[in-house]
Short mmCIF file of C-alpha atoms in Angstrom, two decimals:
data_model
loop_
_atom_site.label_atom_id
_atom_site.label_comp_id
_atom_site.label_asym_id
_atom_site.label_seq_id
_atom_site.Cartn_x
_atom_site.Cartn_y
_atom_site.Cartn_z
CA MET L 213 -77.98 -111.58 45.51
CA MET L 214 -80.53 -109.89 43.33
CA ARG L 215 -84.23 -111.17 43.71
CA ILE L 216 -87.51 -110.21 42.46
CA MET L 217 -91.11 -111.43 42.71
CA GLN L 218 -92.02 -112.15 39.15
CA LYS L 219 -95.78 -113.28 38.18
CA ASN L 220 -95.85 -116.18 35.76
CA ILE L 221 -98.74 -117.17 33.58
CA SER L 222 -100.22 -118.86 36.49
CA ASN L 223 -98.33 -118.18 39.71
CA TYR L 224 -95.60 -116.28 41.35
CA GLN L 225 -92.19 -117.42 41.43
CA LEU L 226 -88.99 -116.16 42.97
CA ILE L 227 -86.44 -115.61 40.48
CA ASP L 228 -82.73 -115.17 41.58
CA PHE L 229 -81.39 -112.96 38.79
CA THR L 230 -77.80 -113.32 39.50
CA SER L 231 -78.21 -117.01 38.66
CA VAL L 232 -80.17 -116.12 35.53
CA THR L 233 -77.09 -113.94 34.30
CA ASN L 234 -74.62 -116.42 35.14
CA ASN L 235 -76.61 -119.10 32.99
CA ILE L 236 -76.97 -116.38 30.27
CA LYS L 237 -73.12 -116.27 30.05
CA ILE L 238 -72.77 -120.08 29.95
CA TRP L 239 -75.58 -120.42 27.28
CA SER L 240 -74.10 -117.63 25.04
CA LYS L 241 -70.54 -119.61 24.79
CA GLU L 242 -72.34 -122.88 24.06
CA LEU L 243 -74.33 -120.90 21.29
CA GLY L 244 -71.06 -119.89 19.76
CA PHE L 245 -70.76 -116.26 21.19
CA GLN L 246 -67.33 -115.32 22.31
CA GLU L 247 -68.41 -112.87 24.87
CA VAL L 248 -71.70 -111.49 26.36
CA ARG L 249 -72.37 -108.37 28.64
CA ILE L 250 -75.55 -106.67 30.01
CA SER L 251 -76.05 -102.84 30.26
CA ASP L 252 -78.63 -100.87 32.05
CA ALA L 253 -81.36 -99.38 29.29
CA THR L 254 -82.93 -96.86 31.58
CA SER L 255 -79.88 -94.54 32.34
CA GLU L 256 -79.57 -91.04 31.30
CA LYS L 257 -79.01 -90.85 27.54
CA SER L 258 -79.65 -87.11 26.71
CA HIS L 259 -75.93 -86.93 25.62
CA ILE L 260 -76.13 -89.85 23.22
CA GLU L 261 -79.16 -88.19 21.80
CA ALA L 262 -77.53 -84.90 21.24
CA GLY L 263 -74.47 -86.61 19.65
CA LEU L 264 -76.84 -88.47 16.99
CA LEU L 265 -78.81 -85.40 16.16
CA LYS L 266 -75.63 -83.32 15.81
CA TRP L 267 -74.34 -86.22 13.38
CA LEU L 268 -77.54 -86.28 11.37
CA GLY L 269 -77.69 -82.44 11.35
CA LYS L 270 -74.38 -82.39 9.50
CA GLY L 271 -75.83 -84.85 6.79
CA TYR L 272 -73.21 -87.35 7.75
CA HIS L 273 -75.65 -90.19 7.12
CA GLY L 274 -75.78 -89.55 3.45
CA ASN L 275 -78.67 -91.07 1.70
CA MET L 276 -79.50 -93.38 4.51
CA HIS L 277 -82.78 -91.59 5.47
CA TYR L 278 -83.72 -94.53 7.78
CA MET L 279 -81.14 -93.09 9.95
CA ALA L 280 -83.01 -89.84 10.39
CA LYS L 281 -86.42 -91.47 10.18
CA HIS L 282 -85.70 -93.65 13.21
CA GLY L 283 -82.73 -91.76 14.68
CA ILE L 284 -84.28 -91.38 18.24
CA LYS L 285 -85.35 -94.90 18.54
CA ARG L 286 -81.82 -95.85 18.58
CA VAL L 287 -81.15 -94.00 21.85
CA TYR L 288 -84.07 -95.05 23.67
CA PRO L 289 -84.85 -98.84 23.55
CA GLU L 290 -88.22 -98.58 25.08
CA LYS L 291 -89.71 -97.14 21.91
CA LEU L 292 -88.70 -100.40 20.12
CA LEU L 293 -89.79 -102.63 23.17
CA PRO L 294 -91.86 -101.10 25.98
CA GLY L 295 -90.63 -101.96 29.32
CA THR L 296 -87.17 -102.48 28.26
CA LEU L 297 -84.74 -102.34 31.20
CA ARG L 298 -81.69 -104.29 30.16
CA VAL L 299 -79.74 -104.79 26.76
CA ILE L 300 -77.88 -107.96 26.48
CA SER L 301 -75.06 -107.59 24.32
CA VAL L 302 -72.96 -110.32 22.56
CA ARG L 303 -70.18 -110.62 20.24
CA MET L 304 -69.12 -113.44 17.61
CA ASN L 305 -65.76 -113.36 15.79
CA TYR L 306 -66.04 -113.78 11.97
CA LEU L 307 -62.32 -113.79 10.97
CA SER L 308 -62.30 -116.80 8.74
CA PRO L 309 -59.06 -119.10 8.94
CA ASN L 310 -56.78 -119.55 5.90
CA ILE L 311 -57.98 -116.55 4.16
CA LYS L 312 -55.77 -114.70 1.66
CA ASN L 313 -54.03 -111.96 3.12
CA SER L 314 -56.17 -108.59 2.95
CA TRP L 315 -53.11 -106.08 2.12
CA GLN L 316 -51.80 -108.34 -0.57
CA VAL L 317 -55.34 -108.40 -2.32
CA ILE L 318 -55.79 -104.53 -1.81
CA LYS L 319 -52.53 -104.08 -3.58
CA ASP L 320 -53.13 -106.29 -6.26
CA ARG L 321 -54.99 -103.92 -8.63
CA ASP L 322 -56.74 -106.74 -10.57
CA LYS L 323 -58.16 -108.66 -7.72
CA ALA L 324 -61.53 -107.59 -5.85
CA PHE L 325 -61.31 -106.81 -2.17
CA ILE L 326 -64.41 -107.68 -0.24
CA SER L 327 -64.61 -107.01 3.43
CA ARG L 328 -63.73 -109.89 5.41
CA TYR L 329 -66.98 -110.05 7.35
CA ALA L 330 -68.60 -110.64 4.11
CA LEU L 331 -66.91 -113.79 2.68
CA GLY L 332 -69.21 -116.40 4.09
CA ARG L 333 -72.97 -116.51 5.12
CA ASP L 334 -75.12 -113.66 5.98
CA TYR L 335 -74.31 -112.82 9.64
CA HIS L 336 -77.79 -111.37 10.18
CA LYS L 337 -79.12 -114.89 10.04
CA VAL L 338 -76.72 -116.52 11.94
CA LEU L 339 -76.68 -114.22 14.87
CA ARG L 340 -80.50 -113.73 14.92
CA GLY L 341 -80.93 -117.44 14.95
CA ARG L 342 -78.38 -117.76 17.84
CA LEU L 343 -79.85 -114.95 19.78
CA GLN L 344 -83.41 -116.30 19.56
CA LYS L 345 -82.07 -119.58 20.85
CA LEU L 346 -80.41 -117.63 23.78
CA ALA L 347 -83.62 -115.98 24.48
CA ASN L 348 -85.66 -119.03 24.32
CA LYS L 349 -83.41 -120.71 27.16
CA ILE L 350 -83.95 -117.59 29.18
CA THR L 351 -87.70 -117.81 28.73
CA THR L 352 -87.77 -121.46 29.51
CA GLN L 353 -86.03 -120.88 32.86
CA ILE L 354 -88.13 -117.78 34.02
CA GLY L 355 -91.38 -118.95 32.60
CA TYR L 356 -92.02 -115.49 31.10
CA SER L 357 -90.14 -112.50 29.64
CA ASN L 358 -90.67 -109.85 27.11
CA TYR L 359 -87.83 -109.51 25.02
CA ARG L 360 -86.84 -108.71 21.21
CA VAL L 361 -83.56 -109.75 19.40
CA PHE L 362 -81.48 -107.74 17.02
CA SER L 363 -78.55 -108.12 14.65
CA ASP L 364 -77.76 -104.87 12.79
CA SER L 365 -81.48 -105.28 11.69
CA ALA L 366 -83.36 -102.25 13.46
CA PRO L 367 -82.38 -98.69 14.87
CA VAL L 368 -80.35 -100.10 17.58
CA MET L 369 -77.05 -98.34 18.59
CA GLU L 370 -75.08 -101.70 18.79
CA VAL L 371 -71.62 -100.05 19.58
CA GLU L 372 -72.91 -97.50 22.24
CA TRP L 373 -74.73 -100.59 24.21
CA ALA L 374 -71.77 -102.79 23.80
CA GLN L 375 -69.48 -99.97 25.09
CA LYS L 376 -71.80 -99.48 27.80
CA SER L 377 -71.64 -103.10 29.03
CA GLY L 378 -68.01 -103.35 28.88
CA LEU L 379 -67.85 -105.47 25.77
CA GLY L 380 -65.22 -103.15 24.55
CA TRP L 381 -64.68 -99.40 23.85
CA ARG L 382 -65.64 -97.21 20.89
CA GLY L 383 -62.47 -96.75 18.47
CA LYS L 384 -61.49 -93.65 16.72
CA HIS L 385 -62.77 -95.39 13.67
CA THR L 386 -66.30 -95.70 15.47
CA LEU L 387 -66.09 -99.54 15.65
CA LEU L 388 -66.01 -101.33 18.96
CA LEU L 389 -62.62 -102.36 19.93
CA SER L 390 -61.68 -105.25 22.42
CA ARG L 391 -58.34 -105.83 24.08
CA GLU L 392 -58.86 -109.46 23.49
CA ALA L 393 -60.22 -109.54 20.01
CA GLY L 394 -59.74 -106.31 18.23
CA SER L 395 -62.81 -105.43 16.18
CA MET L 396 -63.28 -108.43 13.62
CA PHE L 397 -66.50 -109.50 15.08
CA PHE L 398 -70.20 -109.01 14.78
CA LEU L 399 -72.56 -107.56 17.54
CA GLY L 400 -75.98 -108.68 18.47
CA GLU L 401 -78.47 -107.58 21.31
CA ILE L 402 -81.46 -108.78 23.21
CA TYR L 403 -83.63 -106.03 24.65
CA THR L 404 -85.27 -107.45 27.81
CA ASP L 405 -87.49 -106.33 30.66
CA LEU L 406 -85.90 -108.61 33.12
CA PRO L 407 -83.88 -106.47 35.69
CA LEU L 408 -80.50 -108.39 35.22
CA PRO L 409 -77.27 -107.31 37.13
CA VAL L 410 -75.45 -105.15 34.86
CA ASP L 411 -71.71 -105.09 33.70
CA LYS L 412 -69.43 -102.16 34.06
CA PRO L 413 -67.79 -100.46 31.07
CA ILE L 414 -64.09 -100.46 30.40
CA ASN L 415 -61.46 -97.67 29.61
CA ASN L 416 -60.77 -96.50 26.24
CA HIS L 417 -57.35 -97.88 25.03
CA CYS L 418 -56.77 -95.95 21.77
CA GLY L 419 -54.46 -93.51 23.33
CA THR L 420 -52.85 -91.22 20.84
CA CYS L 421 -52.97 -93.54 18.21
CA ALA L 422 -54.44 -92.27 15.08
CA LYS L 423 -53.51 -94.97 12.45
CA CYS L 424 -57.40 -95.74 11.59
CA ILE L 425 -57.74 -92.16 10.62
CA ASP L 426 -54.55 -91.84 8.82
CA ILE L 427 -54.98 -94.96 6.55
CA CYS L 428 -58.67 -94.26 5.42
CA PRO L 429 -58.31 -94.10 1.64
CA THR L 430 -61.20 -91.29 1.27
CA GLN L 431 -60.75 -89.48 4.70
CA ALA L 432 -63.91 -90.57 5.87
CA ILE L 433 -62.92 -90.43 9.58
CA ILE L 434 -63.13 -86.76 9.76
CA GLU L 435 -61.89 -86.50 13.48
CA PRO L 436 -61.64 -89.13 16.18
CA TYR L 437 -64.97 -91.03 16.79
CA ARG L 438 -66.55 -89.03 13.85
CA LEU L 439 -67.37 -90.58 10.53
CA ASP L 440 -68.78 -88.84 7.44
CA ALA L 441 -70.56 -91.96 5.93
CA ARG L 442 -70.65 -89.99 2.47
CA ARG L 443 -67.10 -90.23 1.94
CA CYS L 444 -66.88 -94.02 3.49
CA ILE L 445 -66.19 -96.78 1.13
CA SER L 446 -68.49 -99.23 2.89
CA TYR L 447 -71.22 -96.56 2.58
CA LEU L 448 -70.50 -96.02 -1.28
CA THR L 449 -70.27 -99.67 -2.33
CA ILE L 450 -73.05 -100.92 -0.09
CA GLU L 451 -75.60 -98.22 1.15
CA LEU L 452 -75.59 -95.99 -1.84
CA LYS L 453 -77.97 -96.85 -4.49
CA GLY L 454 -77.07 -94.56 -7.14
CA SER L 455 -73.80 -93.07 -8.82
CA ILE L 456 -70.95 -92.97 -6.93
CA PRO L 457 -69.18 -89.50 -6.86
CA GLU L 458 -66.61 -89.37 -9.47
CA HIS L 459 -63.77 -87.66 -7.38
CA LEU L 460 -64.17 -90.52 -4.94
CA ARG L 461 -63.94 -93.56 -7.50
CA PRO L 462 -60.30 -93.27 -7.99
CA LEU L 463 -59.72 -93.43 -4.15
CA ILE L 464 -61.97 -96.57 -3.90
CA GLY L 465 -59.13 -98.85 -5.61
CA ASN L 466 -60.35 -102.44 -5.96
CA ARG L 467 -62.51 -102.39 -2.78
CA VAL L 468 -65.80 -103.61 -4.26
CA TYR L 469 -67.69 -104.37 -1.13
CA GLY L 470 -67.00 -102.52 1.77
CA CYS L 471 -63.58 -101.64 3.33
CA ASP L 472 -61.48 -102.98 6.18
CA ASP L 473 -58.37 -100.37 6.03
CA CYS L 474 -59.14 -98.84 9.34
CA GLN L 475 -59.36 -102.15 10.77
CA LEU L 476 -56.38 -103.48 9.31
CA ALA L 477 -54.28 -100.74 10.40
CA CYS L 478 -55.68 -100.73 14.09
CA PRO L 479 -52.68 -102.37 16.46
CA TRP L 480 -55.49 -103.94 18.47
CA ASN L 481 -56.41 -106.51 15.51
CA LYS L 482 -53.17 -108.10 16.14
CA TYR L 483 -55.38 -109.99 18.76
CA ALA L 484 -58.31 -110.55 16.26
CA VAL L 485 -59.44 -114.25 16.83
CA VAL L 486 -60.13 -116.70 14.07
CA THR L 487 -63.55 -117.95 13.97
CA ARG L 488 -64.70 -121.69 14.43
CA GLU L 489 -68.13 -121.06 12.82
CA LYS L 490 -68.24 -123.04 9.50
CA ASP L 491 -71.03 -120.30 8.29
CA PHE L 492 -68.38 -117.74 7.91
CA ALA L 493 -65.96 -119.86 5.81
CA VAL L 494 -64.95 -118.18 2.50
CA ARG L 495 -67.57 -119.02 -0.26
CA ASN L 496 -66.78 -118.89 -4.09
CA GLY L 497 -63.15 -117.80 -3.48
CA LEU L 498 -64.17 -114.42 -2.61
CA ASP L 499 -61.34 -113.73 -0.63
CA SER L 500 -59.08 -113.02 -3.78
CA SER L 501 -61.06 -113.44 -6.89
CA SER L 502 -60.10 -111.53 -9.93
CA LEU L 503 -62.37 -108.24 -10.88
CA VAL L 504 -62.90 -109.70 -14.34
CA GLU L 505 -64.14 -112.95 -13.13
CA LEU L 506 -66.89 -111.35 -10.91
CA PHE L 507 -67.78 -108.76 -13.47
CA ASN L 508 -68.40 -111.44 -15.82
CA TRP L 509 -71.06 -113.06 -13.78
CA SER L 510 -74.51 -113.19 -15.23
CA ARG L 511 -77.38 -111.96 -13.02
CA GLU L 512 -78.34 -115.53 -12.60
CA GLU L 513 -74.82 -116.46 -11.51
CA PHE L 514 -74.78 -113.58 -8.96
CA TYR L 515 -77.81 -114.71 -7.30
CA VAL L 516 -77.29 -118.37 -7.40
CA LYS L 517 -73.50 -118.19 -6.14
CA LEU L 518 -74.25 -115.55 -3.64
CA ALA L 519 -77.44 -117.16 -2.18
CA GLY L 520 -77.18 -116.90 1.82
CA SER L 521 -74.48 -114.17 1.36
CA PRO L 522 -74.88 -110.54 2.67
CA ILE L 523 -73.51 -109.24 -0.71
CA ARG L 524 -76.67 -110.47 -2.39
CA ARG L 525 -78.73 -107.70 -0.98
CA ILE L 526 -77.07 -105.02 -2.83
CA GLY L 527 -78.05 -106.63 -6.26
CA HIS L 528 -76.27 -107.34 -9.54
CA GLU L 529 -76.88 -103.98 -10.81
CA GLN L 530 -74.80 -102.40 -7.90
CA TRP L 531 -72.37 -105.27 -7.99
CA LEU L 532 -71.63 -104.45 -11.61
CA ARG L 533 -71.30 -100.70 -10.56
CA ASN L 534 -68.79 -101.31 -7.83
CA LEU L 535 -66.72 -103.85 -10.12
CA ALA L 536 -66.77 -101.44 -12.91
CA VAL L 537 -65.16 -98.89 -10.66
CA GLY L 538 -62.53 -101.38 -9.58
CA LEU L 539 -61.90 -102.19 -13.25
CA GLY L 540 -61.30 -98.37 -13.88
CA ASN L 541 -58.66 -98.55 -11.28
CA ALA L 542 -56.98 -101.72 -12.21
CA SER L 543 -53.94 -102.33 -14.40
CA HIS L 544 -54.26 -101.94 -18.26
CA SER L 545 -54.73 -105.13 -20.23
CA LYS L 546 -56.72 -106.31 -23.21
CA LYS L 547 -58.68 -108.73 -20.85
CA ILE L 548 -59.76 -105.78 -18.54
CA PHE L 549 -60.73 -103.87 -21.69
CA ASP L 550 -62.69 -106.36 -23.36
CA ALA L 551 -64.70 -107.15 -20.00
CA LEU L 552 -65.47 -103.47 -19.77
CA LYS L 553 -66.44 -103.22 -23.61
CA ALA L 554 -68.72 -106.25 -23.21
CA ARG L 555 -70.95 -104.05 -20.75
CA TYR L 556 -70.43 -100.84 -22.83
CA ASN L 557 -74.06 -101.00 -23.73
CA ASP L 558 -75.50 -102.51 -20.64
CA ASN L 559 -79.21 -102.31 -20.23
CA SER L 560 -78.67 -100.48 -16.80
CA PRO L 561 -77.77 -96.64 -17.17
CA LEU L 562 -76.03 -97.07 -13.61
CA VAL L 563 -73.57 -99.75 -14.93
CA ARG L 564 -73.26 -98.02 -18.28
CA GLU L 565 -72.17 -94.91 -16.63
CA HIS L 566 -69.43 -96.52 -14.48
CA VAL L 567 -68.35 -98.66 -17.38
CA ARG L 568 -67.68 -95.59 -19.57
CA TRP L 569 -65.92 -93.90 -16.67
CA ALA L 570 -63.64 -96.89 -16.45
CA LEU L 571 -62.76 -96.99 -19.99
CA GLN L 572 -62.07 -93.46 -19.73
CA GLN L 573 -59.45 -93.95 -16.98
CA HIS L 574 -57.77 -96.50 -19.19
CA SER L 575 -57.81 -93.90 -22.18
CA LEU L 576 -56.42 -91.05 -20.02
CA SER L 577 -53.75 -93.22 -19.08
CA GLY L 578 -52.85 -93.69 -22.69
CA TYR L 579 -53.78 -97.51 -22.96
CA LEU L 580 -56.47 -96.89 -25.34
#
């Protein structure tokens, strides 16, 4: 049994941290997390730092300048929360029930494919709220603790900590994989100064499989466990704020917000678990909407319909840019031509550029 004398605000109390850990795992399930594991934040991390610096040095982070600015903070939790001893990692499934088949939508050139994690409410808000409740329960039991909660919202190496805790292993596509749940889940963390018992990592189960690498439309997975974000469709449609490189536009197809191909091809996702979270239910028919329908949304419609959605953060201009690329890769029809022509003189130079590229694709095909 792991015990330590911990000073409270007014007195000392004897804390059984094994019992605390057991409660954390019970509480996390009650709060909607499917699994929780704990890793040691104080162990040797120089190899992690070296890998990150090499990745940044190659420029694979593209225009995500915050990756370089806060790079080392990702490796050393104590730089974000002084005194951090442990990282509590959680996962929450997001695959909504009864959604349209992803491959069918991707193969339908007139439909808009949106990464399945983004079909409902913004996961940042859902997870942070639940993690805060978990942290509150821990503090209530102990009387005092120093902590900070995260959900893809700060320089935190989520997959590294989740892998270290045994929550899963890093797949060749760089996402976390679980034998019980595939990869279609969100991760969240609590940094804490509590010396909780730690869990053990598990073995990698990718073997010789390379389906995620082979399926990537833009070949962004340049080698196992190494991603060039500059070619990744998720980066191009979400993180990149300017013009999408022309040579990559045809490869994007109809993927207008994120890309799931590497996950869809992964054999472990046959074990992906459908979520019970109502917050992740499909909104506005986004699992199978037409490109034209979404492209016709006004700025006001975009912000109203996508209130509370993670998609909203890219803004209407970037949304139109992505959809214009999708329409340029779509089938040839008067409906698509008219939708593009309606924004030919859009106020945004970024939108105009991509609209005119899209029209050119139809012209080159002989339609116009």
